[in-house]
Amino acid sequence: LLTALKSGAPSHSSRSSKTWLSMIITQVAFAFMLLVVAGLMLRTLGVLSKRSPAIPLENVLIARVQSAGADDQTIQSKLLERVRAMSVVDSAGMAAAAPFSDYGLGRLGISAADATDAQPVNVQADVITPGYFQALGLSLAQGRDFSPADTADAVPVVIVNRPVADRLWPKSDAVGRFLHPSNPGGPDLKVVGIVSDASVVASNLPGRPQPLRCYVPTSQQHEAATIMVVRAKVDAATIAEDVRATLHEIDPDVPLA
């Protein structure tokens, strides 16, 4: 669906960082456009439960925040803050790609920055906020989640899944190491965590290897994610209207699908 980013020389400038990250977001936005046209953005929780019986989804709300403009990241940050403050909400986060789907994912060539003559490995790339893994019931096998300290001016960071860690560093710990993107102007990314995400990867089918996937924070992407995942203490259906009303208060022109 998306073409791989071409290889090029590394750069550590903030301008270069914004450039290469924007390239991923452009691909993600195009993928979402195709997804909306196909009418496949949201799945029912019943279907999702069948796809991933290991994750309890009865209390999980998955919806798309349809903002598109200069203020979209601000709007979605405010929405997350207010939703997390609800007494019936355990956790909430956002991502560029819908769970259990490949739609909305970018494609990125990466290699271990400390490797010599390493051939780039193509991986799926998602853009997420802190709390996304927790809302989906995913755990970090090692390291940490993204945090407010991961700002645009901080060291670029990434969370990888186990297949990426095992592929690039089969005999050593991946946390604390650096990934080198093969696209032009891409800064090296510090691995801060390893996530166990096999249960939410759409193409992780019996007999097929688990896809290689990495996650970067929206705070360093200069763009907003659009898929909201909310884990509630009650039936998710009972909080959908509350979330919709909260979004309407923030910006009445932004719908929740």
PDB file of C-alpha atoms in Angstrom:
ATOM      1  CA  LEU A   1       0.000   0.000   0.000  1.00  0.00           C
ATOM      2  CA  LEU A   2       2.782   2.426   0.891  1.00  0.00           C
ATOM      3  CA  THR A   3       6.141   2.719  -0.809  1.00  0.00           C
ATOM      4  CA  ALA A   4       9.238   2.229   1.287  1.00  0.00           C
ATOM      5  CA  LEU A   5      11.258   5.309   2.190  1.00  0.00           C
ATOM      6  CA  LYS A   6      14.427   5.523   0.151  1.00  0.00           C
ATOM      7  CA  SER A   7      17.845   5.178   1.714  1.00  0.00           C
ATOM      8  CA  GLY A   8      20.061   8.156   2.386  1.00  0.00           C
ATOM      9  CA  ALA A   9      22.585   9.806   4.675  1.00  0.00           C
ATOM     10  CA  PRO A  10      21.785  10.222   8.374  1.00  0.00           C
ATOM     11  CA  SER A  11      21.237  13.615   9.981  1.00  0.00           C
ATOM     12  CA  HIS A  12      20.759  14.724  13.574  1.00  0.00           C
ATOM     13  CA  SER A  13      19.348  18.204  12.986  1.00  0.00           C
ATOM     14  CA  SER A  14      15.852  19.053  14.162  1.00  0.00           C
ATOM     15  CA  ARG A  15      14.916  20.173  10.647  1.00  0.00           C
ATOM     16  CA  SER A  16      15.954  16.820   9.194  1.00  0.00           C
ATOM     17  CA  SER A  17      14.018  15.052  11.938  1.00  0.00           C
ATOM     18  CA  LYS A  18      10.845  16.936  11.068  1.00  0.00           C
ATOM     19  CA  THR A  19      11.370  16.212   7.363  1.00  0.00           C
ATOM     20  CA  TRP A  20      11.666  12.461   7.613  1.00  0.00           C
ATOM     21  CA  LEU A  21       8.901  12.166  10.192  1.00  0.00           C
ATOM     22  CA  SER A  22       6.615  14.235   7.993  1.00  0.00           C
ATOM     23  CA  MET A  23       7.270  11.798   5.151  1.00  0.00           C
ATOM     24  CA  ILE A  24       5.914   8.952   7.280  1.00  0.00           C
ATOM     25  CA  ILE A  25       2.860  11.007   8.273  1.00  0.00           C
ATOM     26  CA  THR A  26       2.138  11.848   4.628  1.00  0.00           C
ATOM     27  CA  GLN A  27       2.034   8.137   3.864  1.00  0.00           C
ATOM     28  CA  VAL A  28      -0.161   7.496   6.899  1.00  0.00           C
ATOM     29  CA  ALA A  29      -2.607  10.210   5.850  1.00  0.00           C
ATOM     30  CA  PHE A  30      -2.857   8.706   2.367  1.00  0.00           C
ATOM     31  CA  ALA A  31      -3.509   5.281   3.835  1.00  0.00           C
ATOM     32  CA  PHE A  32      -6.303   6.681   5.984  1.00  0.00           C
ATOM     33  CA  MET A  33      -7.905   8.279   2.946  1.00  0.00           C
ATOM     34  CA  LEU A  34      -8.016   4.897   1.240  1.00  0.00           C
ATOM     35  CA  LEU A  35      -9.341   3.335   4.421  1.00  0.00           C
ATOM     36  CA  VAL A  36     -12.222   5.775   4.727  1.00  0.00           C
ATOM     37  CA  VAL A  37     -13.160   5.282   1.083  1.00  0.00           C
ATOM     38  CA  ALA A  38     -13.194   1.541   1.614  1.00  0.00           C
ATOM     39  CA  GLY A  39     -15.422   1.963   4.640  1.00  0.00           C
ATOM     40  CA  LEU A  40     -13.207  -0.207   6.795  1.00  0.00           C
ATOM     41  CA  MET A  41     -12.141   2.199   9.545  1.00  0.00           C
ATOM     42  CA  LEU A  42     -13.997   0.666  12.436  1.00  0.00           C
ATOM     43  CA  ARG A  43     -14.728  -2.971  13.265  1.00  0.00           C
ATOM     44  CA  THR A  44     -17.259  -4.163  15.799  1.00  0.00           C
ATOM     45  CA  LEU A  45     -15.857  -5.306  19.119  1.00  0.00           C
ATOM     46  CA  GLY A  46     -17.329  -8.746  18.482  1.00  0.00           C
ATOM     47  CA  VAL A  47     -15.211  -9.163  15.351  1.00  0.00           C
ATOM     48  CA  LEU A  48     -12.158  -7.797  17.136  1.00  0.00           C
ATOM     49  CA  SER A  49     -12.615 -10.256  19.979  1.00  0.00           C
ATOM     50  CA  LYS A  50     -12.616 -13.146  17.490  1.00  0.00           C
ATOM     51  CA  ARG A  51      -9.417 -11.779  15.906  1.00  0.00           C
ATOM     52  CA  SER A  52      -7.693 -11.524  19.280  1.00  0.00           C
ATOM     53  CA  PRO A  53      -9.328 -13.657  21.985  1.00  0.00           C
ATOM     54  CA  ALA A  54      -6.307 -13.108  24.245  1.00  0.00           C
ATOM     55  CA  ILE A  55      -7.248  -9.454  24.764  1.00  0.00           C
ATOM     56  CA  PRO A  56     -10.511  -8.671  26.603  1.00  0.00           C
ATOM     57  CA  LEU A  57     -12.221  -5.973  24.539  1.00  0.00           C
ATOM     58  CA  GLU A  58     -15.652  -5.782  26.154  1.00  0.00           C
ATOM     59  CA  ASN A  59     -14.664  -2.539  27.875  1.00  0.00           C
ATOM     60  CA  VAL A  60     -12.604  -1.064  25.045  1.00  0.00           C
ATOM     61  CA  LEU A  61     -13.843   1.757  22.840  1.00  0.00           C
ATOM     62  CA  ILE A  62     -12.111   2.208  19.475  1.00  0.00           C
ATOM     63  CA  ALA A  63     -13.068   5.272  17.434  1.00  0.00           C
ATOM     64  CA  ARG A  64     -11.643   7.684  14.880  1.00  0.00           C
ATOM     65  CA  VAL A  65     -11.251  11.370  15.706  1.00  0.00           C
ATOM     66  CA  GLN A  66     -11.795  12.970  12.323  1.00  0.00           C
ATOM     67  CA  SER A  67      -9.887  16.201  12.809  1.00  0.00           C
ATOM     68  CA  ALA A  68      -7.737  17.467   9.968  1.00  0.00           C
ATOM     69  CA  GLY A  69      -5.948  20.765  10.234  1.00  0.00           C
ATOM     70  CA  ALA A  70      -3.310  22.817  11.974  1.00  0.00           C
ATOM     71  CA  ASP A  71      -4.885  22.340  15.415  1.00  0.00           C
ATOM     72  CA  ASP A  72      -5.558  18.607  15.219  1.00  0.00           C
ATOM     73  CA  GLN A  73      -2.771  17.611  17.615  1.00  0.00           C
ATOM     74  CA  THR A  74      -3.905  20.219  20.147  1.00  0.00           C
ATOM     75  CA  ILE A  75      -7.523  19.063  19.891  1.00  0.00           C
ATOM     76  CA  GLN A  76      -6.631  15.424  20.340  1.00  0.00           C
ATOM     77  CA  SER A  77      -4.275  16.153  23.242  1.00  0.00           C
ATOM     78  CA  LYS A  78      -7.074  17.995  25.031  1.00  0.00           C
ATOM     79  CA  LEU A  79      -9.478  15.149  24.294  1.00  0.00           C
ATOM     80  CA  LEU A  80      -7.084  12.551  25.704  1.00  0.00           C
ATOM     81  CA  GLU A  81      -6.511  14.615  28.849  1.00  0.00           C
ATOM     82  CA  ARG A  82     -10.225  14.964  29.534  1.00  0.00           C
ATOM     83  CA  VAL A  83     -11.098  11.362  28.693  1.00  0.00           C
ATOM     84  CA  ARG A  84      -8.356  10.059  30.985  1.00  0.00           C
ATOM     85  CA  ALA A  85      -9.790  12.206  33.767  1.00  0.00           C
ATOM     86  CA  MET A  86     -13.177  10.439  33.562  1.00  0.00           C
ATOM     87  CA  SER A  87     -13.803   8.307  36.649  1.00  0.00           C
ATOM     88  CA  VAL A  88     -14.930   5.336  34.539  1.00  0.00           C
ATOM     89  CA  VAL A  89     -11.801   5.304  32.343  1.00  0.00           C
ATOM     90  CA  ASP A  90      -8.761   3.184  33.143  1.00  0.00           C
ATOM     91  CA  SER A  91      -6.528   4.337  30.292  1.00  0.00           C
ATOM     92  CA  ALA A  92      -6.636   5.965  26.873  1.00  0.00           C
ATOM     93  CA  GLY A  93      -4.279   6.535  23.979  1.00  0.00           C
ATOM     94  CA  MET A  94      -4.188   7.218  20.266  1.00  0.00           C
ATOM     95  CA  ALA A  95      -2.460   5.839  17.187  1.00  0.00           C
ATOM     96  CA  ALA A  96      -2.221   6.497  13.474  1.00  0.00           C
ATOM     97  CA  ALA A  97      -3.202   2.934  12.576  1.00  0.00           C
ATOM     98  CA  ALA A  98      -6.289   1.072  13.714  1.00  0.00           C
ATOM     99  CA  PRO A  99      -5.566  -1.966  15.925  1.00  0.00           C
ATOM    100  CA  PHE A 100      -5.909  -5.358  14.224  1.00  0.00           C
ATOM    101  CA  SER A 101      -5.347  -3.672  10.847  1.00  0.00           C
ATOM    102  CA  ASP A 102      -2.468  -2.780   8.553  1.00  0.00           C
ATOM    103  CA  TYR A 103      -4.253   0.327   7.308  1.00  0.00           C
ATOM    104  CA  GLY A 104      -2.639   3.583   8.383  1.00  0.00           C
ATOM    105  CA  LEU A 105       0.815   2.084   8.891  1.00  0.00           C
ATOM    106  CA  GLY A 106       3.913   3.623   7.368  1.00  0.00           C
ATOM    107  CA  ARG A 107       6.782   1.610   5.921  1.00  0.00           C
ATOM    108  CA  LEU A 108      10.350   2.220   6.983  1.00  0.00           C
ATOM    109  CA  GLY A 109      13.751   0.710   6.268  1.00  0.00           C
ATOM    110  CA  ILE A 110      15.914   0.404   9.388  1.00  0.00           C
ATOM    111  CA  SER A 111      19.193  -1.106  10.527  1.00  0.00           C
ATOM    112  CA  ALA A 112      21.149  -1.267  13.765  1.00  0.00           C
ATOM    113  CA  ALA A 113      23.146   1.970  13.997  1.00  0.00           C
ATOM    114  CA  ASP A 114      26.108   0.147  15.536  1.00  0.00           C
ATOM    115  CA  ALA A 115      26.200  -2.572  12.866  1.00  0.00           C
ATOM    116  CA  THR A 116      28.726  -2.552  10.026  1.00  0.00           C
ATOM    117  CA  ASP A 117      27.546  -3.205   6.465  1.00  0.00           C
ATOM    118  CA  ALA A 118      24.046  -3.978   7.742  1.00  0.00           C
ATOM    119  CA  GLN A 119      21.305  -4.362   5.158  1.00  0.00           C
ATOM    120  CA  PRO A 120      18.156  -2.324   5.944  1.00  0.00           C
ATOM    121  CA  VAL A 121      15.169  -4.281   7.214  1.00  0.00           C
ATOM    122  CA  ASN A 122      11.700  -3.140   6.141  1.00  0.00           C
ATOM    123  CA  VAL A 123       9.301  -2.646   9.056  1.00  0.00           C
ATOM    124  CA  GLN A 124       5.811  -1.337   9.688  1.00  0.00           C
ATOM    125  CA  ALA A 125       5.750   2.038  11.465  1.00  0.00           C
ATOM    126  CA  ASP A 126       2.958   3.393  13.676  1.00  0.00           C
ATOM    127  CA  VAL A 127       2.646   6.742  15.455  1.00  0.00           C
ATOM    128  CA  ILE A 128       1.194   6.597  18.972  1.00  0.00           C
ATOM    129  CA  THR A 129       0.687   8.509  22.210  1.00  0.00           C
ATOM    130  CA  PRO A 130       1.614   7.395  25.718  1.00  0.00           C
ATOM    131  CA  GLY A 131      -1.093   5.117  27.128  1.00  0.00           C
ATOM    132  CA  TYR A 132      -1.939   3.438  23.825  1.00  0.00           C
ATOM    133  CA  PHE A 133      -0.402   0.091  24.782  1.00  0.00           C
ATOM    134  CA  GLN A 134      -2.053   0.151  28.194  1.00  0.00           C
ATOM    135  CA  ALA A 135      -5.465   0.894  26.684  1.00  0.00           C
ATOM    136  CA  LEU A 136      -5.135  -2.131  24.407  1.00  0.00           C
ATOM    137  CA  GLY A 137      -3.952  -4.363  27.226  1.00  0.00           C
ATOM    138  CA  LEU A 138      -0.447  -4.749  25.780  1.00  0.00           C
ATOM    139  CA  SER A 139       2.603  -5.017  27.997  1.00  0.00           C
ATOM    140  CA  LEU A 140       6.166  -3.876  27.580  1.00  0.00           C
ATOM    141  CA  ALA A 141       8.541  -6.834  27.780  1.00  0.00           C
ATOM    142  CA  GLN A 142      11.413  -4.452  28.471  1.00  0.00           C
ATOM    143  CA  GLY A 143      12.011  -0.747  28.871  1.00  0.00           C
ATOM    144  CA  ARG A 144       9.420   1.999  29.141  1.00  0.00           C
ATOM    145  CA  ASP A 145       6.465   3.573  27.401  1.00  0.00           C
ATOM    146  CA  PHE A 146       6.662   7.003  25.786  1.00  0.00           C
ATOM    147  CA  SER A 147       6.366   9.927  28.190  1.00  0.00           C
ATOM    148  CA  PRO A 148       5.831  13.713  28.165  1.00  0.00           C
ATOM    149  CA  ALA A 149       9.630  14.026  28.342  1.00  0.00           C
ATOM    150  CA  ASP A 150       9.858  12.692  24.766  1.00  0.00           C
ATOM    151  CA  THR A 151       9.469  16.132  23.222  1.00  0.00           C
ATOM    152  CA  ALA A 152      10.397  17.322  19.749  1.00  0.00           C
ATOM    153  CA  ASP A 153      13.687  18.651  21.139  1.00  0.00           C
ATOM    154  CA  ALA A 154      14.581  15.468  23.026  1.00  0.00           C
ATOM    155  CA  VAL A 155      16.486  12.462  21.693  1.00  0.00           C
ATOM    156  CA  PRO A 156      14.318  10.755  19.022  1.00  0.00           C
ATOM    157  CA  VAL A 157      12.959   7.531  20.500  1.00  0.00           C
ATOM    158  CA  VAL A 158      11.263   4.376  19.281  1.00  0.00           C
ATOM    159  CA  ILE A 159       9.578   1.307  20.733  1.00  0.00           C
ATOM    160  CA  VAL A 160      10.001  -1.922  18.766  1.00  0.00           C
ATOM    161  CA  ASN A 161       8.296  -5.280  18.918  1.00  0.00           C
ATOM    162  CA  ARG A 162      10.136  -8.469  19.792  1.00  0.00           C
ATOM    163  CA  PRO A 163      10.736  -9.587  16.172  1.00  0.00           C
ATOM    164  CA  VAL A 164      12.573  -6.319  15.441  1.00  0.00           C
ATOM    165  CA  ALA A 165      14.685  -6.639  18.592  1.00  0.00           C
ATOM    166  CA  ASP A 166      15.561 -10.263  17.829  1.00  0.00           C
ATOM    167  CA  ARG A 167      16.307  -9.502  14.172  1.00  0.00           C
ATOM    168  CA  LEU A 168      18.662  -6.579  14.786  1.00  0.00           C
ATOM    169  CA  TRP A 169      20.198  -7.590  18.134  1.00  0.00           C
ATOM    170  CA  PRO A 170      19.804 -11.394  18.445  1.00  0.00           C
ATOM    171  CA  LYS A 171      22.530 -11.751  21.068  1.00  0.00           C
ATOM    172  CA  SER A 172      22.165  -8.548  23.073  1.00  0.00           C
ATOM    173  CA  ASP A 173      19.643  -6.214  24.693  1.00  0.00           C
ATOM    174  CA  ALA A 174      17.906  -3.855  22.252  1.00  0.00           C
ATOM    175  CA  VAL A 175      16.890  -1.277  24.863  1.00  0.00           C
ATOM    176  CA  GLY A 176      19.322   1.634  24.813  1.00  0.00           C
ATOM    177  CA  ARG A 177      20.575   0.834  21.301  1.00  0.00           C
ATOM    178  CA  PHE A 178      19.929   2.984  18.228  1.00  0.00           C
ATOM    179  CA  LEU A 179      18.033   2.294  15.005  1.00  0.00           C
ATOM    180  CA  HIS A 180      19.236   3.931  11.820  1.00  0.00           C
ATOM    181  CA  PRO A 181      16.459   4.759   9.306  1.00  0.00           C
ATOM    182  CA  SER A 182      17.510   4.306   5.681  1.00  0.00           C
ATOM    183  CA  ASN A 183      15.483   7.260   4.373  1.00  0.00           C
ATOM    184  CA  PRO A 184      17.090  10.655   3.640  1.00  0.00           C
ATOM    185  CA  GLY A 185      17.586  12.893   6.660  1.00  0.00           C
ATOM    186  CA  GLY A 186      16.368  10.361   9.180  1.00  0.00           C
ATOM    187  CA  PRO A 187      17.945  10.731  12.642  1.00  0.00           C
ATOM    188  CA  ASP A 188      18.982   7.661  14.598  1.00  0.00           C
ATOM    189  CA  LEU A 189      16.254   6.532  17.021  1.00  0.00           C
ATOM    190  CA  LYS A 190      16.969   5.344  20.549  1.00  0.00           C
ATOM    191  CA  VAL A 191      15.132   2.140  21.486  1.00  0.00           C
ATOM    192  CA  VAL A 192      13.430   2.764  24.831  1.00  0.00           C
ATOM    193  CA  GLY A 193      11.124  -0.252  24.953  1.00  0.00           C
ATOM    194  CA  ILE A 194      10.117  -3.625  23.525  1.00  0.00           C
ATOM    195  CA  VAL A 195       6.389  -4.312  23.274  1.00  0.00           C
ATOM    196  CA  SER A 196       4.588  -7.640  23.065  1.00  0.00           C
ATOM    197  CA  ASP A 197       2.144  -6.730  20.294  1.00  0.00           C
ATOM    198  CA  ALA A 198       1.532 -10.080  18.566  1.00  0.00           C
ATOM    199  CA  SER A 199      -2.121 -10.140  19.632  1.00  0.00           C
ATOM    200  CA  VAL A 200      -3.055  -6.926  17.802  1.00  0.00           C
ATOM    201  CA  VAL A 201      -1.100  -7.343  14.557  1.00  0.00           C
ATOM    202  CA  ALA A 202      -3.552  -8.002  11.749  1.00  0.00           C
ATOM    203  CA  SER A 203      -1.261 -10.097   9.570  1.00  0.00           C
ATOM    204  CA  ASN A 204       0.000 -12.245  12.445  1.00  0.00           C
ATOM    205  CA  LEU A 205      -1.776 -15.335  11.126  1.00  0.00           C
ATOM    206  CA  PRO A 206      -1.008 -19.012  11.885  1.00  0.00           C
ATOM    207  CA  GLY A 207       1.915 -20.207   9.848  1.00  0.00           C
ATOM    208  CA  ARG A 208       3.176 -16.708   9.088  1.00  0.00           C
ATOM    209  CA  PRO A 209       5.949 -14.887  10.956  1.00  0.00           C
ATOM    210  CA  GLN A 210       4.949 -11.941  13.096  1.00  0.00           C
ATOM    211  CA  PRO A 211       5.490  -8.660  11.204  1.00  0.00           C
ATOM    212  CA  LEU A 212       8.339  -6.386  12.180  1.00  0.00           C
ATOM    213  CA  ARG A 213       6.901  -3.204  13.690  1.00  0.00           C
ATOM    214  CA  CYS A 214       8.159  -0.078  15.405  1.00  0.00           C
ATOM    215  CA  TYR A 215       6.320   2.768  17.133  1.00  0.00           C
ATOM    216  CA  VAL A 216       7.278   6.449  17.338  1.00  0.00           C
ATOM    217  CA  PRO A 217       5.650   9.092  19.580  1.00  0.00           C
ATOM    218  CA  THR A 218       3.276  11.722  18.205  1.00  0.00           C
ATOM    219  CA  SER A 219       5.173  14.335  20.224  1.00  0.00           C
ATOM    220  CA  GLN A 220       8.200  13.857  17.977  1.00  0.00           C
ATOM    221  CA  GLN A 221       6.149  13.416  14.829  1.00  0.00           C
ATOM    222  CA  HIS A 222       4.703  16.932  14.791  1.00  0.00           C
ATOM    223  CA  GLU A 223       1.419  15.362  13.773  1.00  0.00           C
ATOM    224  CA  ALA A 224      -1.607  13.944  15.563  1.00  0.00           C
ATOM    225  CA  ALA A 225      -2.846  10.378  15.576  1.00  0.00           C
ATOM    226  CA  THR A 226      -6.511   9.781  14.739  1.00  0.00           C
ATOM    227  CA  ILE A 227      -7.495   6.424  16.244  1.00  0.00           C
ATOM    228  CA  MET A 228      -8.545   6.647  19.898  1.00  0.00           C
ATOM    229  CA  VAL A 229      -8.529   3.582  22.150  1.00  0.00           C
ATOM    230  CA  VAL A 230     -10.210   3.877  25.552  1.00  0.00           C
ATOM    231  CA  ARG A 231     -10.239   1.122  28.177  1.00  0.00           C
ATOM    232  CA  ALA A 232     -13.119   1.691  30.585  1.00  0.00           C
ATOM    233  CA  LYS A 233     -14.155   0.214  33.911  1.00  0.00           C
ATOM    234  CA  VAL A 234     -17.647  -0.283  32.467  1.00  0.00           C
ATOM    235  CA  ASP A 235     -19.123  -1.371  29.155  1.00  0.00           C
ATOM    236  CA  ALA A 236     -17.476   0.761  26.461  1.00  0.00           C
ATOM    237  CA  ALA A 237     -20.843   1.418  24.822  1.00  0.00           C
ATOM    238  CA  THR A 238     -21.927   3.387  27.871  1.00  0.00           C
ATOM    239  CA  ILE A 239     -19.101   5.912  27.565  1.00  0.00           C
ATOM    240  CA  ALA A 240     -19.193   6.463  23.787  1.00  0.00           C
ATOM    241  CA  GLU A 241     -21.622   9.381  24.037  1.00  0.00           C
ATOM    242  CA  ASP A 242     -19.632  10.930  26.889  1.00  0.00           C
ATOM    243  CA  VAL A 243     -16.493  10.852  24.758  1.00  0.00           C
ATOM    244  CA  ARG A 244     -18.408  12.278  21.796  1.00  0.00           C
ATOM    245  CA  ALA A 245     -19.851  15.073  23.960  1.00  0.00           C
ATOM    246  CA  THR A 246     -16.401  15.886  25.332  1.00  0.00           C
ATOM    247  CA  LEU A 247     -14.989  16.186  21.830  1.00  0.00           C
ATOM    248  CA  HIS A 248     -17.911  18.406  20.835  1.00  0.00           C
ATOM    249  CA  GLU A 249     -17.138  20.741  23.737  1.00  0.00           C
ATOM    250  CA  ILE A 250     -13.527  21.000  22.624  1.00  0.00           C
ATOM    251  CA  ASP A 251     -14.354  21.538  18.951  1.00  0.00           C
ATOM    252  CA  PRO A 252     -17.911  21.073  17.628  1.00  0.00           C
ATOM    253  CA  ASP A 253     -16.616  20.736  14.073  1.00  0.00           C
ATOM    254  CA  VAL A 254     -14.630  17.558  14.775  1.00  0.00           C
ATOM    255  CA  PRO A 255     -16.710  14.349  14.610  1.00  0.00           C
ATOM    256  CA  LEU A 256     -16.076  11.053  16.363  1.00  0.00           C
ATOM    257  CA  ALA A 257     -16.649   7.991  14.164  1.00  0.00           C
TER     258      ALA A 257
END
